[in-house]
Coordinates of C-alpha atoms in Angstrom, one line a residue:
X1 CA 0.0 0.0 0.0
X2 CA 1.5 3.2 -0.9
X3 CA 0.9 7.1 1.0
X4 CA 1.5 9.8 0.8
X5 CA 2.8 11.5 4.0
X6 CA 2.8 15.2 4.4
X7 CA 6.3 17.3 6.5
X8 CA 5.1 20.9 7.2
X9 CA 8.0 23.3 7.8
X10 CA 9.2 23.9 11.2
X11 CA 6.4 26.1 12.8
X12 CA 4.5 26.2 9.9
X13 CA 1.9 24.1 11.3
X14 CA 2.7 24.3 14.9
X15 CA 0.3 25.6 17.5
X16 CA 1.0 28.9 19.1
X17 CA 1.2 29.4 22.8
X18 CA -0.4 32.5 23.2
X19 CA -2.6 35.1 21.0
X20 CA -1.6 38.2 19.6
X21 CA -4.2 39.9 22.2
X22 CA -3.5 43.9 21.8
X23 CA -5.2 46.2 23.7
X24 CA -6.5 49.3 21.8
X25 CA -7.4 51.8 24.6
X26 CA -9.8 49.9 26.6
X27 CA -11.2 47.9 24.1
X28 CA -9.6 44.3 22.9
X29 CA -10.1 43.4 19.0
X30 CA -13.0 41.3 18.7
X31 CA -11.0 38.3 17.1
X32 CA -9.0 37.9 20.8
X33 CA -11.9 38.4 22.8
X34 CA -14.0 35.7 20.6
X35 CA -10.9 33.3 20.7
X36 CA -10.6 33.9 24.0
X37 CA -14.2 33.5 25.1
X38 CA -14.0 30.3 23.5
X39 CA -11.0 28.8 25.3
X40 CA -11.5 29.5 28.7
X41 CA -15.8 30.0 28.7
X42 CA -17.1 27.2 26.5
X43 CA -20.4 27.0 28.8
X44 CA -21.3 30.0 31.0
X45 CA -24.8 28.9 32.0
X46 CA -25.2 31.2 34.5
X47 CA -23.9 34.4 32.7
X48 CA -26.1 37.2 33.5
X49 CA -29.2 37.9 30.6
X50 CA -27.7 40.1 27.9
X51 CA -29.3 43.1 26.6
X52 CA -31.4 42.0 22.9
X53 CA -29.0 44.3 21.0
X54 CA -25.5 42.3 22.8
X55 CA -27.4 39.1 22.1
X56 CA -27.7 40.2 18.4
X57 CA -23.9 41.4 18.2
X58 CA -22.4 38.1 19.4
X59 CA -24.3 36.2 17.0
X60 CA -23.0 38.0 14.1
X61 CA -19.3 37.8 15.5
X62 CA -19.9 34.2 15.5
X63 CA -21.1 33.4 12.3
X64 CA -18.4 36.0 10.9
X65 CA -16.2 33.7 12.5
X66 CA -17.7 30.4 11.7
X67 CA -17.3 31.6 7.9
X68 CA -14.0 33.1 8.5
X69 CA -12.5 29.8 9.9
X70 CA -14.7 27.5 7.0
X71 CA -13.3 29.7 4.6
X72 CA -9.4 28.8 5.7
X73 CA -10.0 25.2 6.0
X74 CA -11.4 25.0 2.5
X75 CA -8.8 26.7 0.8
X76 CA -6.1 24.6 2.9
X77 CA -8.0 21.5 1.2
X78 CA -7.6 22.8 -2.2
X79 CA -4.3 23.7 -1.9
X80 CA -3.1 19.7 -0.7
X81 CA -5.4 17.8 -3.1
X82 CA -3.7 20.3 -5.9
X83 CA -0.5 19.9 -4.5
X84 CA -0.7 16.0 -4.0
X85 CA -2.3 15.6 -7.3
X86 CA 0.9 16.9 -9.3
X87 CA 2.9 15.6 -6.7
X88 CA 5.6 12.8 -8.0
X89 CA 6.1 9.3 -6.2
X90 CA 9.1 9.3 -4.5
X91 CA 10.6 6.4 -7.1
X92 CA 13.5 5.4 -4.7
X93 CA 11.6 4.5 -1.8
X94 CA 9.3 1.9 -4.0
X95 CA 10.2 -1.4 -4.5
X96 CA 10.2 -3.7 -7.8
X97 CA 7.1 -5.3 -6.6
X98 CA 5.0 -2.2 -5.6
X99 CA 5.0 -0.7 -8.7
X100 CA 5.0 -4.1 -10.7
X101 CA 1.2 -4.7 -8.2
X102 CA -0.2 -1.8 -9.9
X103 CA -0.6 -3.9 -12.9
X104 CA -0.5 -3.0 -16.6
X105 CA 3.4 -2.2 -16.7
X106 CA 5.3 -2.0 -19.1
X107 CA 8.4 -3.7 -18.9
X108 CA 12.2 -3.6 -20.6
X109 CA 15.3 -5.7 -19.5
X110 CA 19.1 -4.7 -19.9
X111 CA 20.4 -8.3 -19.1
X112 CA 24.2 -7.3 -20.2
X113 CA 26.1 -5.8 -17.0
X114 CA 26.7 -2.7 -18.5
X115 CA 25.2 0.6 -16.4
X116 CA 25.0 3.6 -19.2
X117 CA 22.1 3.2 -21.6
X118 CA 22.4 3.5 -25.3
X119 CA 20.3 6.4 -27.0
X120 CA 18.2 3.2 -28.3
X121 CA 17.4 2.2 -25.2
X122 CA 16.7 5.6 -23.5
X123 CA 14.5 6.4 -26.8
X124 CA 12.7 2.9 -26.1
X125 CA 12.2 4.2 -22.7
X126 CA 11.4 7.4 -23.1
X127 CA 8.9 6.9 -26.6
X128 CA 7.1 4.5 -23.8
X129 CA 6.5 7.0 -21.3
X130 CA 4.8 9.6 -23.1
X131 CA 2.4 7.3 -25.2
X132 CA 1.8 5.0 -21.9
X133 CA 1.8 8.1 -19.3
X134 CA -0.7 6.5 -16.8
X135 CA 1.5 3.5 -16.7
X136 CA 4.5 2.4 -15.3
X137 CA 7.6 2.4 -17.2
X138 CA 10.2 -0.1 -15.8
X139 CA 13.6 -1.0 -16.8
X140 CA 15.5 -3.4 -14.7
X141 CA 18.9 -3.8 -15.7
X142 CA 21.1 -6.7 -14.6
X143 CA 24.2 -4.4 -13.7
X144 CA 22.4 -2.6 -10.9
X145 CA 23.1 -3.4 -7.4
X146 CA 21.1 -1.5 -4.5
X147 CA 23.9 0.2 -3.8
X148 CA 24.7 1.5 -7.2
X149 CA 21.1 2.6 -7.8
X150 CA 21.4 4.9 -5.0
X151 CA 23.9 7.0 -7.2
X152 CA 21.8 7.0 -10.7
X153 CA 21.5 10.3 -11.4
X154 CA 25.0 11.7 -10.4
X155 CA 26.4 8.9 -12.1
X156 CA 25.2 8.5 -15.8
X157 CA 23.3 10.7 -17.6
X158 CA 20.9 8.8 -19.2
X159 CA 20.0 7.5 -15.5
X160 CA 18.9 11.0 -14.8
X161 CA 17.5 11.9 -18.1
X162 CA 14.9 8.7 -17.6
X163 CA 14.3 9.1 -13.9
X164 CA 13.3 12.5 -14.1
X165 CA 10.0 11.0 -16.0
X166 CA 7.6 10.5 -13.4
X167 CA 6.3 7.0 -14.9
X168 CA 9.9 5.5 -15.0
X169 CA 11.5 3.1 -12.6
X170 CA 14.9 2.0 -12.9
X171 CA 15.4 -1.0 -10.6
X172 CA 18.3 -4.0 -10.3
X173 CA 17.4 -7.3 -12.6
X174 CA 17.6 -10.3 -9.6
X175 CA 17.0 -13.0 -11.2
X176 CA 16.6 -15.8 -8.6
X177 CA 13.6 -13.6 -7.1
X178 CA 12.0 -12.8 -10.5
X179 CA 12.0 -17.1 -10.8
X180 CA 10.6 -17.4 -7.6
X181 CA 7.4 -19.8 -7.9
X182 CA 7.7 -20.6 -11.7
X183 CA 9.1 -23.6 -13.5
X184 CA 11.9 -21.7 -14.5
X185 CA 13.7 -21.2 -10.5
X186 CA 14.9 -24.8 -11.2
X187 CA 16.3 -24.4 -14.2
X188 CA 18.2 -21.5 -13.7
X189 CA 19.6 -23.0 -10.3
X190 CA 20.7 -26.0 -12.4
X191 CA 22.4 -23.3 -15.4
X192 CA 26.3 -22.4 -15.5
X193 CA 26.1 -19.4 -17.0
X194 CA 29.5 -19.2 -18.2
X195 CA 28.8 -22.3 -19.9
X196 CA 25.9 -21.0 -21.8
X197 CA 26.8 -19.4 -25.8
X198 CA 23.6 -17.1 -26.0
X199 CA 23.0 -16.1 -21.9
X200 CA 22.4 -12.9 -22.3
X201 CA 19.7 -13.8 -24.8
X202 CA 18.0 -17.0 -22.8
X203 CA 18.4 -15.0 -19.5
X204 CA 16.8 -12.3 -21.0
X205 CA 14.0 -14.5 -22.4
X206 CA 13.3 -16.3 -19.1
X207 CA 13.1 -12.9 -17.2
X208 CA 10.2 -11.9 -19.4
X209 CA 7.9 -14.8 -19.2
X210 CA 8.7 -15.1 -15.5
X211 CA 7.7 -11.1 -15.0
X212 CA 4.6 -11.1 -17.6
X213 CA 3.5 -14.2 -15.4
X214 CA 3.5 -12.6 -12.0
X215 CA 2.5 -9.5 -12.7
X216 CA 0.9 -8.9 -16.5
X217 CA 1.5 -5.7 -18.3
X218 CA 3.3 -5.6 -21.6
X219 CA 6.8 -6.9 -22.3
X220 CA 9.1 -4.6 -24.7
X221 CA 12.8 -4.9 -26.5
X222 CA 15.4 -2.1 -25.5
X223 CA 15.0 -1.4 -29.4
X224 CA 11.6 -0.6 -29.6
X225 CA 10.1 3.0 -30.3
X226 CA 6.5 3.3 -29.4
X227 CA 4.1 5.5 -31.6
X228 CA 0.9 5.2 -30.5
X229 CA -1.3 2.9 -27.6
X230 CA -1.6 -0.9 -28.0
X231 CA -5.1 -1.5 -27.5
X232 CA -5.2 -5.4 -27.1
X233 CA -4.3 -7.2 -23.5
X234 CA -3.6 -10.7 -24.8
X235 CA -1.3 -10.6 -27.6
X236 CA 2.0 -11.7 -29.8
X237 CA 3.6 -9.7 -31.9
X238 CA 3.8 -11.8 -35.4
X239 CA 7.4 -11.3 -37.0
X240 CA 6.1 -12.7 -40.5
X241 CA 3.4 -15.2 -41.2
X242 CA 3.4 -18.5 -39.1
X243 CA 5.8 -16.8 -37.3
X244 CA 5.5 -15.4 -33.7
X245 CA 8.1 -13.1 -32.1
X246 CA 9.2 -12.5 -28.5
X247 CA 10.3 -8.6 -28.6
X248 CA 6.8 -7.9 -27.9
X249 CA 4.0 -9.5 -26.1
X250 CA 1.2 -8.6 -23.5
X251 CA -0.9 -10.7 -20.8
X252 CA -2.2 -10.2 -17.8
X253 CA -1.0 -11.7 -14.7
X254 CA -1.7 -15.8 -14.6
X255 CA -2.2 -16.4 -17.7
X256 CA -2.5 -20.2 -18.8
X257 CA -0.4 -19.4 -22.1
X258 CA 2.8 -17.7 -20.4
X259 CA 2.7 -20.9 -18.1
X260 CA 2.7 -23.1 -20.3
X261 CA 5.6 -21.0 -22.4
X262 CA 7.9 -21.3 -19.2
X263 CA 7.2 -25.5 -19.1
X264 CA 8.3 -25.8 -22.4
X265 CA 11.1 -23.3 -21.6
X266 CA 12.8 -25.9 -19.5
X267 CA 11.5 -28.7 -21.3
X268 CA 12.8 -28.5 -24.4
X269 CA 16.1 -26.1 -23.1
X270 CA 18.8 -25.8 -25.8
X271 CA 20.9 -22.9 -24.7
X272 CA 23.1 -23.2 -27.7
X273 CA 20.0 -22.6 -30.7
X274 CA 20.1 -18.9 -30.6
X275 CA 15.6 -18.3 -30.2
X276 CA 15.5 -21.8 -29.4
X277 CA 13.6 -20.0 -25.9
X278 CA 12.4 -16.6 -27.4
X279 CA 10.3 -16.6 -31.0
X280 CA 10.6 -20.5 -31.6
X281 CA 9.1 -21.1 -28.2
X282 CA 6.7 -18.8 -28.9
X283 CA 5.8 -20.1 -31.7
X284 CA 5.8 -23.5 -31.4
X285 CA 3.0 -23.0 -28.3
X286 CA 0.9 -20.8 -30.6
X287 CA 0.4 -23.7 -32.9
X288 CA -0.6 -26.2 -30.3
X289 CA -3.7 -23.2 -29.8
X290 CA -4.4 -23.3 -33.2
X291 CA -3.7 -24.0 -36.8
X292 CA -1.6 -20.6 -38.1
X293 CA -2.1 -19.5 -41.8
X294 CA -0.9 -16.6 -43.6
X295 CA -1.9 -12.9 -43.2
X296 CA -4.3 -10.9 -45.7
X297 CA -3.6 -7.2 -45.8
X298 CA -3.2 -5.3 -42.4
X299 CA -6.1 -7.8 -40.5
X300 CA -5.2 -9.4 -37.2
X301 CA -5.5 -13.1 -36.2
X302 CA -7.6 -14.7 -33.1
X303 CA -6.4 -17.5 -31.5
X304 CA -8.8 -19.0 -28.8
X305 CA -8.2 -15.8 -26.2
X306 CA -4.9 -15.0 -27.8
X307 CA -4.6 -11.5 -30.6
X308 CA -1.7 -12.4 -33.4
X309 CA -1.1 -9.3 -34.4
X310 CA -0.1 -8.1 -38.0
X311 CA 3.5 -8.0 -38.4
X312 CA 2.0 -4.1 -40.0
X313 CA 1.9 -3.7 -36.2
X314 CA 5.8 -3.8 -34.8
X315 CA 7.7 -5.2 -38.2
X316 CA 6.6 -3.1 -41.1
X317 CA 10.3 -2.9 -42.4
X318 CA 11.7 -6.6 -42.1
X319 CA 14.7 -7.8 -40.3
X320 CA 16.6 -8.0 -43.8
X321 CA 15.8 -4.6 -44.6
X322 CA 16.9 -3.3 -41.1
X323 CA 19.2 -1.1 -41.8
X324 CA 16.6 0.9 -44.0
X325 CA 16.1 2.5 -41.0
X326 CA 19.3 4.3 -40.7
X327 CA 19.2 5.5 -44.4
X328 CA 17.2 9.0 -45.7
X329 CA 14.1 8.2 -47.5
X330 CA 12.8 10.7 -50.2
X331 CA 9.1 10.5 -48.4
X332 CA 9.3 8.8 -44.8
X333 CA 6.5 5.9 -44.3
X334 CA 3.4 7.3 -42.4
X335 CA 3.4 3.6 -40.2
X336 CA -0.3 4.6 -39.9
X337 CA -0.8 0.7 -39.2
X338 CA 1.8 0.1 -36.6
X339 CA 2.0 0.5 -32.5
X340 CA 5.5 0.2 -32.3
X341 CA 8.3 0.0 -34.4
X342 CA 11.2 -2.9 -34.2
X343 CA 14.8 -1.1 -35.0
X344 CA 16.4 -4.4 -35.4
X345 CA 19.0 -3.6 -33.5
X346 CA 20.6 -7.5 -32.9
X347 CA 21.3 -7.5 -36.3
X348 CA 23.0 -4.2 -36.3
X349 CA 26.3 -5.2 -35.9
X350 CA 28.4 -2.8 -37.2
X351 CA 26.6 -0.6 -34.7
X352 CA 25.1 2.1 -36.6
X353 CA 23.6 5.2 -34.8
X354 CA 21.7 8.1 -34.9
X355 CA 23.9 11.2 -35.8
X356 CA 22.5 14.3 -35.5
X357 CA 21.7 16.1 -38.6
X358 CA 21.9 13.0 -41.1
X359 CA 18.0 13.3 -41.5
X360 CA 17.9 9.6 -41.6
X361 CA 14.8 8.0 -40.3
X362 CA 16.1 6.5 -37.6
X363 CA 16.3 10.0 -36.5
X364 CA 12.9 11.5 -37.3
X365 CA 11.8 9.2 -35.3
X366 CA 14.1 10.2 -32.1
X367 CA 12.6 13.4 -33.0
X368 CA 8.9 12.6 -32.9
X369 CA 8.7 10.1 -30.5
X370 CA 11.8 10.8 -28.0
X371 CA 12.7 14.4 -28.1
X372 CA 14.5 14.3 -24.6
X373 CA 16.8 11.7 -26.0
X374 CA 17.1 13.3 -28.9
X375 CA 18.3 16.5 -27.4
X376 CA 20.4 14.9 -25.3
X377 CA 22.1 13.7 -28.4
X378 CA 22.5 16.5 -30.1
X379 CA 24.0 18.2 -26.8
X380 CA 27.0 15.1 -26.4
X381 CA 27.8 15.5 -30.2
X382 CA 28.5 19.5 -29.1
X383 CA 30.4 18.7 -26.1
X384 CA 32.2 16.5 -28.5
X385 CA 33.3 19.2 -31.2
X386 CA 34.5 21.3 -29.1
X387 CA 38.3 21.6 -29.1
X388 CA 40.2 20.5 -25.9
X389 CA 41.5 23.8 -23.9
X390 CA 44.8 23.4 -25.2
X391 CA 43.7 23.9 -28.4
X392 CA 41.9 27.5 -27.9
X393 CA 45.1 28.4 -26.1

């Protein structure tokens, strides 16, 4: 359960010991002498009868005071719902599983140790966060350590550029507790990593079942640039036809398919088939659902509870036409069908980037969709122009 606990300033809300009572002459101000009058003569039953006309004045200093003090309270309880309204969670005091409870997440792993996050991935981030902005955004990342993440946003830039998004949580990746109470904790206390060819793959795909399972939400690649909502719950992304992928999925919490995905996970394990866990496995459950035939146009496929969606919707540009993306079109592709684009990026090994300026549309789309990022860029690629200070000397 989360709360929100108001600090007043010292004194600001303190009581005070004594009135500012002033005498004028040999009168006292009204306010002091109806304060008073309260505090120390709640009941004088056997005051003396007023006159009609004292009876008649007291009345009225009451009810100006009644509405006085009505009037105070009712500002002071506009003022905190407005100010707790835009108020920001405090993301360091929250655990994993306290923002993972308030369902529908949306979800992105960094299963390499490294601690500075690629443009790609803070645009993955970032693109999330402004289409899903009454969601949370989480990226755990297998480098962290709780000591580490107390130092994110002194330490690395693109720490502080994502956690200054209010929907964004940056947690460590522990993988024994993710596998607690799934098929997969036996498995992985069985695995020698250093043994394993593709780890940071298979790791990577285990941690997403595992985390879709418990808690639901939507599962995303580190190289995926949202556009617009995805308005299914239960749904794979299709890569082609007959062919399911596993950069992209969404279930709610418990669902009987996910299950069943981390069974066959440890089932049929083969650590050394590169998507032997990922899109294979995927795939090959899909068709024990249902008999998978070949996409018309831009329509999606049902199976049983399950949405396959149009590879229009995350793969309009192919993986063998990946790098397409990092090239200048004469008229850039509207991707009115998609949700998300796929950038590819496993296949990009010669690590091409986004360079300011090159009007590429890999970086219209950093422009559109992650501006922050985007700016960010452009403001390194400055800092890296200028000439060292022995060179202006």
């Amino acid at each position: 359960m989360l709360q929100t606990v108001w600090v007043s300033s010292p004194g600001s809300w303190a009581l005070q010991d004594k009135a500012p009572c002033h005498r004028q002459g040999k009168k006292r101000s009204w306010k002091c002498r109806f304060v008073r009058t309260i505090i120390q003569h709640p009941c004088r039953r056997h005051a003396p009868k007023r006159s009609r006309k004292a009876r008649m004045l007291r009345k009225i200093q009451i009810c100006l005071c009644f509405c006085f003090v009505s009037g105070i309270l009712y500002e002071i309880s506009l003022l905190s719902g407005c100010v707790s309204s835009y108020l920001p969670v405090a993301q360091q005091y929250l655990t994993p599983e306290q923002v993972l409870n308030l369902g529908k997440s949306i979800i992105f792993l960094e299963t390499t140790e490294r601690l500075e996050p690629p443009p790609l991935v803070s645009c993955s981030v970032e693109s999330a966060a402004r289409i899903y902005q009454d969601r949370p955004i989480i990226l755990f990342m297998r480098g962290l350590t709780n000591e580490t993440a107390l130092d994110l946003n002194t330490s690395y830039a693109a720490f502080s550029l994502l956690s200054s998004m209010k929907n964004v949580f940056i947690f460590p990746l522990q993988m024994e507790t993710v596998f607690q109470e799934t098929p997969l904790l036996q498995w992985y206390n069985q695995v020698v990593p250093e043994q394993e060819k593709n780890w940071v793959h298979v790791s990577s795909d285990a941690s997403r079942l595992a985390l879709i399972w418990k808690y639901g939400g939507i599962y995303m690649d580190t190289d995926v640039i949202s556009i617009r909502p995805i308005p299914q719950q239960s749904f794979l992304a299709a890569q082609k036809s007959r062919f399911s992928s596993n950069g992209i999925f969404g279930f709610p919490a418990r669902h009987k398919f996910v299950w069943d995905c981390m069974e066959n996970f440890v089932l049929k394990y083969n650590g050394n088939i590169w998507g032997n866990q990922g899109p294979f496995l995927m795939t090959r459950m899909l068709k024990t659902l249902c008999n998978l035939t070949d996409f018309q146009g831009t329509e999606d496929h049902r199976c049983q509870n399950i949405s396959f969606l149009n590879p229009q919707r995350f793969y309009p540009i192919p993986y063998p036409a990946w790098s397409r993306y990092y090239q200048v079109w004469d008229k850039s592709p509207s991707f009115n069908h998609s949700y998300a684009l796929h950038l590819w990026n496993f296949m990009n090994r010669n690590r091409k980037v986004v360079v300011a300026g090159s009007n590429t549309l890999a970086e219209k789309l950093y422009k559109t969709y992650c501006p922050t990022t985007y700016e960010d860029l452009i403001q390194n690629a400055k800092h890296r122009d200028l000439p060292d200070s022995e060179e202006v000397e």
